[in-house]
XYZ file of C-alpha atoms in Angstrom:
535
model
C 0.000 0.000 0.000
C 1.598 3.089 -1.234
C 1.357 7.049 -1.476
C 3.738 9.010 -2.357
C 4.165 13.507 -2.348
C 6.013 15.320 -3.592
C 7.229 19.130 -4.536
C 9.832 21.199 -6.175
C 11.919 24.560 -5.189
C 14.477 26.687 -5.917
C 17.191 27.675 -4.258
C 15.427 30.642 -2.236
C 12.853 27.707 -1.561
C 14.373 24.061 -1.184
C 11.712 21.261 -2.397
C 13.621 19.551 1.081
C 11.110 21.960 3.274
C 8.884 19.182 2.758
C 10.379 17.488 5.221
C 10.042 20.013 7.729
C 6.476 20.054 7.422
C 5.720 16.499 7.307
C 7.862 15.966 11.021
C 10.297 13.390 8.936
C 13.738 13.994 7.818
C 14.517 12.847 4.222
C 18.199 11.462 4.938
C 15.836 9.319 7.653
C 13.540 5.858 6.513
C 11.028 5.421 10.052
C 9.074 2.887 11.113
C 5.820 3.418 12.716
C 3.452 0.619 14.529
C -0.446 0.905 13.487
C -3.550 -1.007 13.993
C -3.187 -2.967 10.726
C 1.136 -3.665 10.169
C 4.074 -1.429 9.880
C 4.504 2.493 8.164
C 7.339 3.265 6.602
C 8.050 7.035 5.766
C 11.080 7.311 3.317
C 12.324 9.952 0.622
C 13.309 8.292 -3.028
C 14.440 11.800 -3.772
C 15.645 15.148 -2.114
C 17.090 17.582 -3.416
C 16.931 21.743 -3.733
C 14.566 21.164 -6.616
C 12.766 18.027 -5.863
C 11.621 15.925 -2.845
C 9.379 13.384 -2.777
C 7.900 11.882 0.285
C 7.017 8.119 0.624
C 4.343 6.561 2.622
C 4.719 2.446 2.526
C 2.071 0.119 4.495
C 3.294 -2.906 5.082
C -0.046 -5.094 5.833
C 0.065 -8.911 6.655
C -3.047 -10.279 5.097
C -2.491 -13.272 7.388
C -2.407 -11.851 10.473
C -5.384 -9.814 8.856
C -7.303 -12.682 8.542
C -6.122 -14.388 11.992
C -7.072 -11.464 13.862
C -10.076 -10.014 12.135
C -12.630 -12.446 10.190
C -11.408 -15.768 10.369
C -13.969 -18.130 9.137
C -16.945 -16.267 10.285
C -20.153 -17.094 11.051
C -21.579 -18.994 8.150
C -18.608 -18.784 6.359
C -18.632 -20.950 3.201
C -15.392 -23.341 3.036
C -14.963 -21.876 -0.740
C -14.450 -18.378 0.137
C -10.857 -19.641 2.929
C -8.524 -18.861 0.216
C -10.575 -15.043 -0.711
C -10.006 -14.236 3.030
C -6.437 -14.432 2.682
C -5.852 -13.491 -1.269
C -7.479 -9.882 -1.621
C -6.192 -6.549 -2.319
C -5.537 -4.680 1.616
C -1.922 -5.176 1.089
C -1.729 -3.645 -1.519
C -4.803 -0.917 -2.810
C -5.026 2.012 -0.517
C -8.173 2.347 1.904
C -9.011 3.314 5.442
C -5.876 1.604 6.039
C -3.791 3.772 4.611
C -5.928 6.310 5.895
C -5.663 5.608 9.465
C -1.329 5.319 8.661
C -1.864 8.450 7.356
C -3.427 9.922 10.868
C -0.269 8.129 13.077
C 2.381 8.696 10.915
C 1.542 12.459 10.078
C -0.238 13.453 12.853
C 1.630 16.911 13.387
C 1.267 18.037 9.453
C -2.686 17.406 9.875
C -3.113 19.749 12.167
C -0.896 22.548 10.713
C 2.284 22.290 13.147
C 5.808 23.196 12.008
C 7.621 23.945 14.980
C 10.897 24.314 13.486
C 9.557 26.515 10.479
C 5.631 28.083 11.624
C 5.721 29.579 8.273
C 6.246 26.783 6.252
C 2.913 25.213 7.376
C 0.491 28.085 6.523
C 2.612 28.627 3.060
C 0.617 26.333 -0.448
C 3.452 24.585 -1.785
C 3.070 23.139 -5.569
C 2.192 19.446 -4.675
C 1.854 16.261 -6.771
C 0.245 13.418 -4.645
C 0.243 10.116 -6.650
C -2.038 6.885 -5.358
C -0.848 3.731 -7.240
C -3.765 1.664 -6.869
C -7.039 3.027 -5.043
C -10.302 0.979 -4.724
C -13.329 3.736 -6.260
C -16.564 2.393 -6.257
C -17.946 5.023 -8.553
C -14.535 4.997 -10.897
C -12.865 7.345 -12.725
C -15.945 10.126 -12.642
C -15.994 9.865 -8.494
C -12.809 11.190 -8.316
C -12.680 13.851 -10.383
C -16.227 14.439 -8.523
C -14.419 14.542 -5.138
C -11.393 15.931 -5.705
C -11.990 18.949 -8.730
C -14.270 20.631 -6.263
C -11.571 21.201 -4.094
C -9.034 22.591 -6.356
C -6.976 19.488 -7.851
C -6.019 18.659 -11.523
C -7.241 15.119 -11.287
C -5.346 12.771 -13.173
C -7.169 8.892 -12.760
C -6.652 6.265 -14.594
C -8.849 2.705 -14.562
C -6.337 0.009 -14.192
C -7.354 -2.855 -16.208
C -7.931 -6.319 -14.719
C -5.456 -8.195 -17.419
C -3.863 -6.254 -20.037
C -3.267 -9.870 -22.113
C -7.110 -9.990 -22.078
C -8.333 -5.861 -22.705
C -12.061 -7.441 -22.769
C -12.076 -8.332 -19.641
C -12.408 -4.380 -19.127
C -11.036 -2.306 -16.194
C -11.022 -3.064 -12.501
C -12.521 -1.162 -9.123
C -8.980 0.265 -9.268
C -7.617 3.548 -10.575
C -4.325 5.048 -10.408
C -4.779 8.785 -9.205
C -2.433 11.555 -9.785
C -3.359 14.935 -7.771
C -1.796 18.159 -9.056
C -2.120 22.187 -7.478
C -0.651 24.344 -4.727
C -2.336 23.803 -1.237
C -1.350 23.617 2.348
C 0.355 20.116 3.164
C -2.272 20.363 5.751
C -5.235 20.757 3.686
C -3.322 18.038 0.947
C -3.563 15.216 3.780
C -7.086 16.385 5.500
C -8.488 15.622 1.982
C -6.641 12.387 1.464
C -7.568 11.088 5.219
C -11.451 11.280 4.203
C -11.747 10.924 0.637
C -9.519 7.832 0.389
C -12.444 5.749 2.338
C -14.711 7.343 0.710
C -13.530 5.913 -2.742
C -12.846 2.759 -1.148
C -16.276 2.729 0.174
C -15.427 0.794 3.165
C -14.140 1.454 6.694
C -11.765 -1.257 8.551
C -12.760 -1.089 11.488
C -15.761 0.163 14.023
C -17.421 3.314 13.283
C -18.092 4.735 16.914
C -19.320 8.465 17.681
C -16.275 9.601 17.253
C -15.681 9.349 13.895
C -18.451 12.393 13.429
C -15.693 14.351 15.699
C -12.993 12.983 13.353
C -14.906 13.530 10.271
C -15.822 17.698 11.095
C -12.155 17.923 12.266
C -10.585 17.047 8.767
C -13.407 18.139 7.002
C -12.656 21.818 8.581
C -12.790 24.459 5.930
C -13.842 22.402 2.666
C -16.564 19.541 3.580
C -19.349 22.293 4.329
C -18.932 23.945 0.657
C -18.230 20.444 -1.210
C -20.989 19.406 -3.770
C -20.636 15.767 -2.773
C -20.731 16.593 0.949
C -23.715 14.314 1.715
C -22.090 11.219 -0.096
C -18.576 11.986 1.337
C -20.489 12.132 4.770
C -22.586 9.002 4.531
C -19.833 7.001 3.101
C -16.828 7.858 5.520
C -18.938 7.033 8.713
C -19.948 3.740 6.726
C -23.766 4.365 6.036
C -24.578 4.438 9.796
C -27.657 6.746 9.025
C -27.600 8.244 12.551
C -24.232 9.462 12.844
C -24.616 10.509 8.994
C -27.643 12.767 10.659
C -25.509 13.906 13.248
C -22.936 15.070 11.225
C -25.320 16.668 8.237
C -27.118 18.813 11.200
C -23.434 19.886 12.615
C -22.229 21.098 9.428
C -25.515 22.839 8.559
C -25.218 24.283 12.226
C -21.848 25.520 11.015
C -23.030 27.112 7.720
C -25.628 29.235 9.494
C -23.213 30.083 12.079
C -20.822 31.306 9.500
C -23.906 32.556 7.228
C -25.039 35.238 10.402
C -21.485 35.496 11.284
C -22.115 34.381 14.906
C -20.885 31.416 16.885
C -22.434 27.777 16.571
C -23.779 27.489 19.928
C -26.021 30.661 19.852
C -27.475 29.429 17.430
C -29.633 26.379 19.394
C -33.179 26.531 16.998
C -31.148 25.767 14.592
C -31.191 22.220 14.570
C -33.491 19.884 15.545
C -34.082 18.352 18.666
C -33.359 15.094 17.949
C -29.456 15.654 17.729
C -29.620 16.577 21.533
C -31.633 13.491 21.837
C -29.400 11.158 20.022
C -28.124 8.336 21.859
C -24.411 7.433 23.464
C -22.718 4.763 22.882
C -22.988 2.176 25.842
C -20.087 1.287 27.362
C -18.518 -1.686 26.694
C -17.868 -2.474 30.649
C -21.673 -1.588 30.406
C -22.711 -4.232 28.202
C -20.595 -6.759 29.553
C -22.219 -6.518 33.071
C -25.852 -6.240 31.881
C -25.504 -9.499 29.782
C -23.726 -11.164 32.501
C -26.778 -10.148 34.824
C -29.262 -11.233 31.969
C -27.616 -14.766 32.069
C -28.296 -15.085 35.259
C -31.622 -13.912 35.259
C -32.003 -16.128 33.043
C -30.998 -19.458 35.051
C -32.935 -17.815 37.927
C -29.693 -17.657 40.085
C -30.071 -15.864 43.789
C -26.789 -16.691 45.149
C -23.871 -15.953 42.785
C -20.257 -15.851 43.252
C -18.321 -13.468 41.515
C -14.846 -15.016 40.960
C -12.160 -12.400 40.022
C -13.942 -9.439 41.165
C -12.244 -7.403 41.011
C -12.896 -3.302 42.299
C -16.916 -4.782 42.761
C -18.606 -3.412 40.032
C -20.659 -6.381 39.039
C -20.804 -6.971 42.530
C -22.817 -3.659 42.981
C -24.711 -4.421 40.298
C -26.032 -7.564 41.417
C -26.752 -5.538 44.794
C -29.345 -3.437 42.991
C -31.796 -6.845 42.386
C -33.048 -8.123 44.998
C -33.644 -11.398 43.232
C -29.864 -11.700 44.350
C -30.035 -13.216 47.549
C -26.166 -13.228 48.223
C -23.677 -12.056 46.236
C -19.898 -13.318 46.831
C -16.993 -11.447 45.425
C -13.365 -13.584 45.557
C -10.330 -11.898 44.389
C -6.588 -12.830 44.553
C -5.659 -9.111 45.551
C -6.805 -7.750 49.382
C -5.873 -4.401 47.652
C -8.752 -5.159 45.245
C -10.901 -6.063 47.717
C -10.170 -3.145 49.690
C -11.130 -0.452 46.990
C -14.419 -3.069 46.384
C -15.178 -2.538 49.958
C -14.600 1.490 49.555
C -16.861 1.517 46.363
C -19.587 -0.342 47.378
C -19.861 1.183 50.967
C -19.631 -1.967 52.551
C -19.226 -0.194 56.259
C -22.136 2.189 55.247
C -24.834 -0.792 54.234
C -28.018 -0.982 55.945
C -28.040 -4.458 57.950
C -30.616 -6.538 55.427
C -28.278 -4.841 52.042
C -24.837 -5.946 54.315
C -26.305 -9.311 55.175
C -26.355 -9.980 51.348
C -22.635 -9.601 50.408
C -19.454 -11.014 51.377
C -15.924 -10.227 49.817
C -13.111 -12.912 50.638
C -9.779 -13.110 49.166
C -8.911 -16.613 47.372
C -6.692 -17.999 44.198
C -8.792 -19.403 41.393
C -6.287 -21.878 40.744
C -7.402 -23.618 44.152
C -10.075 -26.171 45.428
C -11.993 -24.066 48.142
C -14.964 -25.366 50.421
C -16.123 -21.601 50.488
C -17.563 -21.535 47.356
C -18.900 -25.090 47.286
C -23.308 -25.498 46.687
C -24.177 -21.945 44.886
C -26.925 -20.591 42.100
C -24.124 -19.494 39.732
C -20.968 -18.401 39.383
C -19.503 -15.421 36.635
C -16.068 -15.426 35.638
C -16.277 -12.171 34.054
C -12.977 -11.123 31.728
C -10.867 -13.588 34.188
C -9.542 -16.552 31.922
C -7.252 -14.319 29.500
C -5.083 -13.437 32.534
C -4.516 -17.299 32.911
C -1.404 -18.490 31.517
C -2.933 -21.604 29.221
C -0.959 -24.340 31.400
C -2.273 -23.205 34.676
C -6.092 -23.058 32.899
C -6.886 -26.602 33.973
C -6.473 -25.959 37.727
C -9.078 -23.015 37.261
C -11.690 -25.403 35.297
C -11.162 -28.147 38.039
C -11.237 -25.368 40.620
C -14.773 -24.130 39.298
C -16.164 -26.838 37.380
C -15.644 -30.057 39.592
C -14.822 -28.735 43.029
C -17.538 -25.694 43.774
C -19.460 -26.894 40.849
C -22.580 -24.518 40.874
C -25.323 -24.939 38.881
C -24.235 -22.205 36.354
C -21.267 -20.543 35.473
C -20.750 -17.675 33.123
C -17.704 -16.829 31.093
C -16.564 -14.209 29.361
C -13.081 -13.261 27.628
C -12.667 -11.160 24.528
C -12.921 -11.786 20.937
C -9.252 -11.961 19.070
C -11.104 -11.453 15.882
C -12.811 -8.008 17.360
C -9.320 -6.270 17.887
C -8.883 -5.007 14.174
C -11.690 -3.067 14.797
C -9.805 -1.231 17.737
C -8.313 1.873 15.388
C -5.756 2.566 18.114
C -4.933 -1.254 19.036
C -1.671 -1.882 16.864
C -1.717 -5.021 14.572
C -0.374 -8.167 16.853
C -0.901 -6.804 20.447
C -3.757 -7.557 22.896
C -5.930 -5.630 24.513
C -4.430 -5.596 28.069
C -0.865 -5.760 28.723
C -1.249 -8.289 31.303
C -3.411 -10.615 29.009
C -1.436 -14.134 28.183
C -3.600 -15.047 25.327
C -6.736 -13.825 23.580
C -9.389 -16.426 21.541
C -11.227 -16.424 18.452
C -14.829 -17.460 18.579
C -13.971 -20.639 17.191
C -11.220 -21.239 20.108
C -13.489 -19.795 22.440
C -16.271 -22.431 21.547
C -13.992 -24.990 21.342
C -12.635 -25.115 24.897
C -16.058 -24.021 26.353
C -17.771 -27.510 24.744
C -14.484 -29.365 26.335
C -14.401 -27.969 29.724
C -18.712 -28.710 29.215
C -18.817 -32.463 28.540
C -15.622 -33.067 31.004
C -17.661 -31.452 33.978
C -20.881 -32.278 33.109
C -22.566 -29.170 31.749
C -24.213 -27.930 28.736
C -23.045 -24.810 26.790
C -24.801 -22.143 25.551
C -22.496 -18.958 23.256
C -23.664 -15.518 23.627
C -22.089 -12.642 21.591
C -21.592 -9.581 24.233
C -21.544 -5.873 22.619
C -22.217 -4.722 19.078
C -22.173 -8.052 16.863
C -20.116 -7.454 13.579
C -21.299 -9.205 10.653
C -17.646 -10.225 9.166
C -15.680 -10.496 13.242
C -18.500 -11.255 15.569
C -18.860 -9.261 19.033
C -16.145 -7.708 20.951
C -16.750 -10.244 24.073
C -17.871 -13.893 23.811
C -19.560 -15.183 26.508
C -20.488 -19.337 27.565
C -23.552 -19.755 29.776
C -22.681 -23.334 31.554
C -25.842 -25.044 33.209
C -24.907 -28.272 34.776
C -26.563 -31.056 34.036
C -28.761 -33.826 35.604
C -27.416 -37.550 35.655
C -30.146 -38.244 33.292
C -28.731 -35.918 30.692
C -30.744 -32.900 30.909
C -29.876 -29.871 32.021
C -30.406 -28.687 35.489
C -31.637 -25.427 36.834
C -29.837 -23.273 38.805
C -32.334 -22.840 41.181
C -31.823 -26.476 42.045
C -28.202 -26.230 43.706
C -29.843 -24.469 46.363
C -30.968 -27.913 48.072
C -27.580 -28.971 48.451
C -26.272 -25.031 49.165
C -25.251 -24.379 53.071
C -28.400 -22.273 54.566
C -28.405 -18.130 54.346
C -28.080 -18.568 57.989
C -25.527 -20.905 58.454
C -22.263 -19.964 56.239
C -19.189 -21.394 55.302
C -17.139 -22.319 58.068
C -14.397 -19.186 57.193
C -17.432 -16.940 57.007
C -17.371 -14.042 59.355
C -18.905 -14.743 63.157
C -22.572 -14.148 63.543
C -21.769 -11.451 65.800
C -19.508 -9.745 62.909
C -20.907 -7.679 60.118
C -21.547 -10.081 56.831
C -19.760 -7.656 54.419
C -16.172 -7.785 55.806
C -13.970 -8.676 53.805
C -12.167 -12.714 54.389
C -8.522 -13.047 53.682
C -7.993 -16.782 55.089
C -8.232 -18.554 51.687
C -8.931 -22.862 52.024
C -6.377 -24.438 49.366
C -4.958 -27.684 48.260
C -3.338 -27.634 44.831
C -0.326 -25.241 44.894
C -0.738 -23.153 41.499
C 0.135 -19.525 40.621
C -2.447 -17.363 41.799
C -4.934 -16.203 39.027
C -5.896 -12.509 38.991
C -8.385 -10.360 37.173
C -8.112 -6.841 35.534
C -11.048 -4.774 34.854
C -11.369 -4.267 30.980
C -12.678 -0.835 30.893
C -14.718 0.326 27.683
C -13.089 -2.086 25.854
């Protein structure tokens, strides 16, 4: 994937200024880390009168695969090879796009420390685009670049040229001529190359509207095609497409009464105050965990790797939750748990309802023997894969409640994480992350070694090509006869609300302080659990 600019001077203006204004200095080649492989920023030439800057993307359509689609849901066996032969290697999109954005990230917003004056000053520029994807061809280019002040050169690049009836491709090769701002020159080429591509790589959130406006500053409100550049870039999501229509129109009145945006508050319809936030990822997480076990009609729940509490609380806010157990590795954990949920601040009948006691995953513990359900909620990615058995025996065969829900991130979600780079997880302290096919494989194991059926859930926003950004496995344990067994039913053989595990606090002691005598056999590494965040 390739892009190339370049300039010329004289001797009162060296074409080498370029590379003041880009941030990169041309006797330099740098590497750069982004979502999707490796930039490289390198000069073929430099001289006093003429530089050219290189941009090179170096994607592996391998690790694209492996960490994006995969096989898919559905996925036909025919269409393996397509997922791994196709053009993102090599046809500049919103991958280039988004290299753009990290590697140049000074020159698009108009800083040249070294030289101020070099960034406001319209250098003669020739910007040249090898092989671009343009659904809409030769015509949509000229359409999208003319306007704003570019001799458009674009050819269609034929499919075969042994074979000239075969016609032309999707592709062009697209040669932009005129004197503008570097700037401006990379604003336009960070929206419109999407938008000729027709496709974004990765998950159009809010902020992309932000993005969009930002870029767009100074050309997008006057452009003829603004309402297909707009609808295109934040990938047909019709809402944020609204959004962004009623800013700009905001912005044209603004300008047109030569006042500021905000005064102007009849100016757009109510529904963009109305317009809905994102949820949360954390968000989501916890209200399908709580819908799971609403679900198996669980009242006493352990929460294993809880963490700072928050599911904990959650659970606290239904009173269908009889008792609510939170086990964690760290007492520092449990401490800030404690200070969040206002343990020491509880009315008696809330307090009598929670317990927090420290304890390793890794070991067999009486404590947490005979309940509803238990939630293992972003816990088994922190497991290195060896130790994972003595967490499955731990949970599955020794407390054994009558449902247990997991839930670890999806590998193949991560390409849409724009600020992720390509080959790292999401958490630093993470020691592997699944695919949904991994994922579903080890949940059916760990299910017919223990004795429970398994049910997937996708968590979050389910993308059609890489599934949801958290899987989740509803366990129900099941009878001897075959069938599966409600949760409810674990009760008969649970300890009494009044009679507690032996390492419970004394009656006499409040029932929300916090245990830190853990019951062990097996001597494994401790397991631990990070919150995830929005993630």
């Amino acid at each position: 994937m390739f892009l190339t600019i370049s300039t010329t001077g004289d001797e009162s203006s060296p074409a080498t200024d370029l590379g003041f204004v880009l941030h990169k200095h041309p006797e330099k080649a740098q590497r750069f880390s982004t979502s999707y492989g490796e930039a490289y920023v390198f000069y073929p030439e430099a001289s006093r009168r003429r530089c050219t800057a290189a941009l090179l993307l170096d994607v592996d359509p391998v690790a694209l695969v492996r960490r994006g689609k995969g096989k898919g849901r559905g996925g036909a066996p025919d269409s393996a090879l397509a997922q791994y032969v196709n053009d993102r290697p090599y046809a500049a999109s919103s991958l280039l796009a988004v290299a753009l954005r990290t590697v140049f990230a000074s020159a698009l917003k108009g800083r040249c420390e070294a030289r101020p004056e070099l960034a406001e000053r319209a250098l003669p520029l020739s910007i040249e685009v090898p092989a671009l994807p343009a659904k809409g061809g030769v015509e949509l280019a000229r359409r999208l670049f003319e306007p704003l002040g570019w001799a458009v050169e674009a050819e269609p690049v034929v499919l075969d040229e042994r074979f000239p009836e075969w016609g032309p491709s999707r592709y062009v090769r697209l040669v932009l001529s005129g004197r503008a701002r570097v700037a401006d020159a990379l604003r336009h080429l960070y929206v419109l190359l999407p938008v000729l591509d027709d496709a974004k790589h990765y998950w159009v959130a809010e902020d992309e509207v932000d993005k969009l406006l930002r870029a767009g500053e100074g050309w997008l409100d006057e452009h003829p095609e603004q309402a297909l550049i707009t609808r295109r870039y934040l990938a047909r999501r019709w809402a944020l497409t609204r959004q962004a229509m009623e800013r700009l129109e905001l912005a044209r009145l603004a300008e047109a009464d030569d006042t500021e945006a905000d005064d102007l508050d009849n100016a757009v319809d109510e529904a963009a105050d109305t317009e809905e936030k994102p949820v949360p990822l954390a968000q989501r997480r916890r209200e399908a965990i709580l819908d799971a076990l609403r679900d198996a009609g669980a009242g006493r729940v352990l929460d294993l790797g809880c963490g700072q509490g928050q599911l904990v609380g959650a659970m606290l806010k239904e009173s269908r939750f009889s008792e609510v157990v939170g086990v964690d590795v760290s007492v520092r954990a449990l401490k800030e748990a404690s200070r969040r949920l206002r343990l020491d601040r509880l009315p008696e009948r809330q307090a009598a309802r929670v317990r927090l006691i420290q304890g390793s995953l890794a070991y067999t513990d009486t404590r947490l023997k005979g309940y509803d359900a238990a939630v293992l909620s972003e816990v088994i990615e922190h497991v290195d894969l060896p130790r994972l058995p003595a967490l499955e025996y731990a949970v599955f065969k020794a407390a054994r409640p009558g449902t247990v829900v997991v839930t670890t991130p999806n590998a193949e979600y991560n390409v849409r994480w724009e600020s992720l780079p390509a080959g790292h997880v999401r958490h630093a302290d993470h020691r592997f992350e699944w695919d949904r096919e991994q994922f579903g494989a080890w949940a059916r194991r760990v299910g017919r070694r223990y004795g429970y059926g398994v049910e997937l859930r996708p968590v979050g926003p389910d993308d059609p090509e890489v599934g949801p950004p958290t899987q989740m496995a509803l366990f129900t344990r099941t009878a001897a006869d075959g069938t599966t067994r409600p949760a409810s039913d674990a009760s008969t053989t649970a300890p009494s609300a009044t009679a507690p595990p032996t390492t419970a606090p004394s009656a006499t002691a409040p029932s929300s302080t916090v245990t830190t005598t853990p019951v062990t056999t097996t001597p494994v590494t401790p397991v631990t659990k990070r919150e995830e965040g929005t993630r």
